[in-house]
Short mmCIF file of C-alpha atoms in Angstrom, two decimals:
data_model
loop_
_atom_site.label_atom_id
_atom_site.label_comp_id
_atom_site.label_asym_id
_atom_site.label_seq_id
_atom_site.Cartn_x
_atom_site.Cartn_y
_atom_site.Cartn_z
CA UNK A 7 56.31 45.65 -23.50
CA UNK A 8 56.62 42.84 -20.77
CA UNK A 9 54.55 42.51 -18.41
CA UNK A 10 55.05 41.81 -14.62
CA UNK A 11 57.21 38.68 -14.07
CA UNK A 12 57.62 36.75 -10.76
CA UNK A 13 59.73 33.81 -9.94
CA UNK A 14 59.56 31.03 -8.68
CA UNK A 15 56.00 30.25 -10.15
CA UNK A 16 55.85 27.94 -7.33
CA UNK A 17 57.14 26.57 -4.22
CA UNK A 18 56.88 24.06 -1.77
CA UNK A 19 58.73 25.26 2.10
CA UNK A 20 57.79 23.47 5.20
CA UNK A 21 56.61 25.21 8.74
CA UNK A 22 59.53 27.08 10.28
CA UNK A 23 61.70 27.80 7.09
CA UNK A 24 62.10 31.40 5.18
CA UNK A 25 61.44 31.65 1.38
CA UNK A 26 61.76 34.98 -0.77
CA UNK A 27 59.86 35.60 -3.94
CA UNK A 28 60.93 37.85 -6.63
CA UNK A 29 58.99 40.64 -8.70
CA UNK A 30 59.96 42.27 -11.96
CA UNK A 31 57.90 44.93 -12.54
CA UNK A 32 56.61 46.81 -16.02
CA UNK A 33 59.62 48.32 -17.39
CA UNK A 34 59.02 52.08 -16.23
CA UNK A 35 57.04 51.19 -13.27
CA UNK A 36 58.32 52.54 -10.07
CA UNK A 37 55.53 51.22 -7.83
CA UNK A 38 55.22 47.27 -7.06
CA UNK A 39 52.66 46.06 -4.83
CA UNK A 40 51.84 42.44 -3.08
CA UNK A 41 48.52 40.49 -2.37
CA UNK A 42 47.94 37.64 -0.77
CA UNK A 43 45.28 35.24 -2.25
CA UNK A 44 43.74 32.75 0.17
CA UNK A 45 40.28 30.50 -0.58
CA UNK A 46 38.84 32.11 2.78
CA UNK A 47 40.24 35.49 2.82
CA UNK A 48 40.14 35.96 -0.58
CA UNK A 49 42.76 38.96 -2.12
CA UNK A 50 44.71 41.20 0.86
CA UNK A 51 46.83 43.82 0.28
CA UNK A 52 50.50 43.33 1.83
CA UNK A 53 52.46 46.34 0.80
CA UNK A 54 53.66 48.66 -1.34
CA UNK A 55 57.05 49.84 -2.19
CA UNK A 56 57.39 53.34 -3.84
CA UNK A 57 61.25 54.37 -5.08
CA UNK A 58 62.84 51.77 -2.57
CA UNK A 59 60.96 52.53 0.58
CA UNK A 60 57.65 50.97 1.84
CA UNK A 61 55.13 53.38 1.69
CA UNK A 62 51.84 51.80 2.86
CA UNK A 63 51.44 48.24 4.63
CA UNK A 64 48.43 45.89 5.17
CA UNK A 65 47.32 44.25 7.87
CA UNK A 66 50.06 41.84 8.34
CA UNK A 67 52.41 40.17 11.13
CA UNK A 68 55.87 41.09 10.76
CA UNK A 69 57.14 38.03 9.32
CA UNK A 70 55.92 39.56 6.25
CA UNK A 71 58.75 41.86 4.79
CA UNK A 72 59.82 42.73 1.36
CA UNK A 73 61.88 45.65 0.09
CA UNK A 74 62.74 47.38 -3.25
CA UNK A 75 65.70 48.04 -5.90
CA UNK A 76 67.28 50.68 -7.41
CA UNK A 77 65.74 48.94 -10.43
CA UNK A 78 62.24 48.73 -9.23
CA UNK A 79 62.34 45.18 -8.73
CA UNK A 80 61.22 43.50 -5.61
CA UNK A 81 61.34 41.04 -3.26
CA UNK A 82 58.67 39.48 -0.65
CA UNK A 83 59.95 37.39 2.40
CA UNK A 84 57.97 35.30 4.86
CA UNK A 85 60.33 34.31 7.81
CA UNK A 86 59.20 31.42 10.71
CA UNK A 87 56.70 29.84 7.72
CA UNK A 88 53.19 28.83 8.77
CA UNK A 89 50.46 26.52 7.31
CA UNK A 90 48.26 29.26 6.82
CA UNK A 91 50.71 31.33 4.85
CA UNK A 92 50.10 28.97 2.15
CA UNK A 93 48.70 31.03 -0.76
CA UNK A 94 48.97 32.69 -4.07
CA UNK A 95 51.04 35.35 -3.84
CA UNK A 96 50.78 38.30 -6.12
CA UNK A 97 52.74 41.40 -7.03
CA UNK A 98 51.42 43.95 -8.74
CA UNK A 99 53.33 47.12 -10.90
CA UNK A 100 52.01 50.82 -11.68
CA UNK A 101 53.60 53.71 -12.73
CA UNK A 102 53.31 55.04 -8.93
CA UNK A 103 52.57 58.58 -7.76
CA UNK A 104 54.58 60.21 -5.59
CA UNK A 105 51.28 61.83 -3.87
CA UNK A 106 50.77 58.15 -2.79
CA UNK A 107 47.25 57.84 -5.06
CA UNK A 108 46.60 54.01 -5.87
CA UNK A 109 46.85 54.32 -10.10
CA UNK A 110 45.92 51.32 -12.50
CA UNK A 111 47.53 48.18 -11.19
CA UNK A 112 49.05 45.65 -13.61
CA UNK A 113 49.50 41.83 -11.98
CA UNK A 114 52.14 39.13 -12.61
CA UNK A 115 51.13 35.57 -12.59
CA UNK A 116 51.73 34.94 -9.23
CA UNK A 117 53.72 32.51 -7.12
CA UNK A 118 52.26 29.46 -5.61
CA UNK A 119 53.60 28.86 -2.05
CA UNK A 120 52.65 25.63 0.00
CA UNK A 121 53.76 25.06 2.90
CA UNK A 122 53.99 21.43 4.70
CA UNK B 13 37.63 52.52 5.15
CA UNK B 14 36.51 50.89 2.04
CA UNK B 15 34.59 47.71 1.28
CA UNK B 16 33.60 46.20 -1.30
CA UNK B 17 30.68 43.68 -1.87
CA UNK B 18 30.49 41.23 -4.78
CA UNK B 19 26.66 39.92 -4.68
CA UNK B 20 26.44 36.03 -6.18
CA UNK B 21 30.04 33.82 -5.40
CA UNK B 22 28.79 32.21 -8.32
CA UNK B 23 27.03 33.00 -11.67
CA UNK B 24 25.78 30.71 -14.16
CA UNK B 25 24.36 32.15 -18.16
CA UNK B 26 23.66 30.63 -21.50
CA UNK B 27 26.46 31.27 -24.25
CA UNK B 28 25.06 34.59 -26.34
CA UNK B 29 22.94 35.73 -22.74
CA UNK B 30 23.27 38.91 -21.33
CA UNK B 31 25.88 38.84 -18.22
CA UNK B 32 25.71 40.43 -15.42
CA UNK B 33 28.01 40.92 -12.55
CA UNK B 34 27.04 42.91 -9.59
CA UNK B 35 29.42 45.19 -7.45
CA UNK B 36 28.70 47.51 -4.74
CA UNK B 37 31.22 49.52 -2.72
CA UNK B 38 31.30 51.26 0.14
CA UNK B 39 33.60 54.46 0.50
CA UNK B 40 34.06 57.78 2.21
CA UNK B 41 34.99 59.68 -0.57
CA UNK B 42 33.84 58.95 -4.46
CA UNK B 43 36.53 56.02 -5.02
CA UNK B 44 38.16 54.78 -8.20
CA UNK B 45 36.94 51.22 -9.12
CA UNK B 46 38.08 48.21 -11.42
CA UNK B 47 36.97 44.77 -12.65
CA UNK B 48 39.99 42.40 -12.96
CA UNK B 49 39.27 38.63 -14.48
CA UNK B 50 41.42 35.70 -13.34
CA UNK B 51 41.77 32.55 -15.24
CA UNK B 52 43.22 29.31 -13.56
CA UNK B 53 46.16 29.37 -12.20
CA UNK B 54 47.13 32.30 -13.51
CA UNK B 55 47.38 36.39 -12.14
CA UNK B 56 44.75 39.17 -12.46
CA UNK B 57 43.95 40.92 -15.94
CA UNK B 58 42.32 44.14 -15.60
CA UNK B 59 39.46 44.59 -17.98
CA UNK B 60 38.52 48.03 -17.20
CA UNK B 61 38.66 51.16 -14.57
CA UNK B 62 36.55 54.22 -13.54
CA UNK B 63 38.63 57.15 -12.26
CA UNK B 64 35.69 60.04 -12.03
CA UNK B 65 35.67 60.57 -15.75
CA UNK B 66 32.51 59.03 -17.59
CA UNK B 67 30.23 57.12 -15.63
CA UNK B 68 29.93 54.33 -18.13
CA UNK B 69 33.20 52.94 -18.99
CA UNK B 70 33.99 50.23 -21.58
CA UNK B 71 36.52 47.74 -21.12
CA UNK B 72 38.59 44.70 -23.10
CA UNK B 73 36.73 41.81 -24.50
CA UNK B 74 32.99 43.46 -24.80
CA UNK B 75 32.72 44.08 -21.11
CA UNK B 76 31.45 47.36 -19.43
CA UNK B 77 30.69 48.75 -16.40
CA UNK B 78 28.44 51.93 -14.84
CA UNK B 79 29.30 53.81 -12.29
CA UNK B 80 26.00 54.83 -10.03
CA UNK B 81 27.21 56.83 -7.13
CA UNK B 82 23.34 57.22 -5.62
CA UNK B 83 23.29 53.25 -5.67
CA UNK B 84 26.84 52.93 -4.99
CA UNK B 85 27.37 50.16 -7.68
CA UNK B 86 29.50 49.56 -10.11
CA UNK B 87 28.11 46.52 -11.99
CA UNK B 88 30.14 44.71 -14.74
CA UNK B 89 28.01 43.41 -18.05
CA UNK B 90 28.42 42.27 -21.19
CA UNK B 91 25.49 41.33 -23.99
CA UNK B 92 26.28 38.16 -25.22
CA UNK B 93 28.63 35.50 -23.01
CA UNK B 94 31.19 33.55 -24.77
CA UNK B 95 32.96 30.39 -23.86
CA UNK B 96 36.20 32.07 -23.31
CA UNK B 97 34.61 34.47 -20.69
CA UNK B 98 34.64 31.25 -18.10
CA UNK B 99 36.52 32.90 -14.98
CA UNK B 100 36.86 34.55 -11.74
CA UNK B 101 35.98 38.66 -11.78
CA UNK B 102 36.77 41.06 -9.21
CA UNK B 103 35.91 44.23 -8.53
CA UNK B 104 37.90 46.38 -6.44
CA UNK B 105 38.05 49.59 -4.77
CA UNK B 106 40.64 52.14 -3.68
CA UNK B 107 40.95 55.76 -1.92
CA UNK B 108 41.78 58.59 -5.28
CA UNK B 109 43.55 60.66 -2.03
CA UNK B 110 46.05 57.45 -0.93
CA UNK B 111 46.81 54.43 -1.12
CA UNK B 112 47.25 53.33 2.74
CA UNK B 113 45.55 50.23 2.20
CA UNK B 114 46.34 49.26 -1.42
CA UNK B 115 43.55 47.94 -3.17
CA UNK B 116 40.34 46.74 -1.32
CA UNK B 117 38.63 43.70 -2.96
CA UNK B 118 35.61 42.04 -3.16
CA UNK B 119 35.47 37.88 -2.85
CA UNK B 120 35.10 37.21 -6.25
CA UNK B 121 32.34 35.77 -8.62
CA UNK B 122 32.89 32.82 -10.28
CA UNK B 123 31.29 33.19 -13.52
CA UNK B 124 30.17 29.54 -15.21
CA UNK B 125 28.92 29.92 -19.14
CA UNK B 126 26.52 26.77 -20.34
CA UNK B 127 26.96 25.74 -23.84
#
């Protein structure tokens, strides 16, 4: 079975622009979460999308956004981009519980984001 | 809320030494907790979970971990390093009633393995 997927692997944006990055989760997997990894903050928790809707959110301005398909896939999107959003981005997949329980998380590779 | 503290950024053994990663947590309720390992440049690969089932849990690649809920550790070891086990390790911590703030994790130990 594949495991998580997320394009683009990396990416170079400079301050003010937009940039979306794409997750493809476990095939079966109806959960998808996102992380931010940063040298100083280490691994935060963005959100989580649950059968298209956002069901919990982290700590995070709202230039921070993502969403969810029919087919489980998702998609992050930064808006207004700012040096310090420059970080390894990670999604994460589980089969998802409808009672909202975190399960066993599975992670993709991650995309890379700098931003100039 | 949870927390989750990872004692020693960095940790140096011998190849064929015992290692030993510690993890403590701190939670409301009896949590469910995982060790993840991340290579360079690459995502997070869970090695193993406790979800309130046996206490000592065994994992990919040799590693374990014990869950001590009157110490409020969950420590990650494995009896004899190898090469290969060179990485990052995380433990991490979530709420079994919801998942309002994902999971919670700890900085990270860099784990170094001397030839």
């Amino acid at each position: 079975k594949a495991g998580v997927t997320q394009t683009p692997r990396y990416l170079i944006k400079t301050r003010g622009q937009q940039v979306t990055l794409s997750c493809s989760p476990i095939s079966g997997h109806r959960s998808v979460s996102w992380y931010q990894q940063t040298p100083g903050q280490g691994l935060q928790f963005l959100f989580e999308y649950f059968s298209e809707t956002q069901r919990n959110k982290g700590n995070f301005p709202g230039r921070f956004s993502g969403r969810q398909f029919s087919n489980s896939r998702s998609e992050m999107n930064v808006s207004t981009l700012e040096l310090g959003d420059s970080a390894l981005y990670l999604c994460a997949s589980s089969w998802g519980t409808s009672g909202g329980q975190v399960d066993t998380q599975y992670f993709g590779p991650g995309t890379r984001l700098t931003v100039l | 809320a949870q927390s989750v503290t990872q004692l020693g950024s960095h940790v140096s053994v011998s190849e064929g030494a015992l290692v030993l990663l510690r993890c403590n947590y701190s939670s409301s309720v009896p949590p469910y907790l995982f060790w993840y390992v991340q290579y360079p440049n690459q995502g997070l690969q869970l090695l193993l979970k406790y979800t309130s089932a046996a206490t000592l849990v065994k994992g990919i690649n040799g590693f374990e971990a014990e869950f001590k809920k009157s110490e409020t550790s969950f420590h990650l070891t494995k009896p004899s390093a190898h090469m290969s086990d060179a990485a990052e390790y995380f433990c991490a911590v979530s709420d079994p009633g919801g998942g309002a703030d994902g999971l919670t994790f700890g900085k990270g130990t860099h784990l170094i393995i001397q030839p």
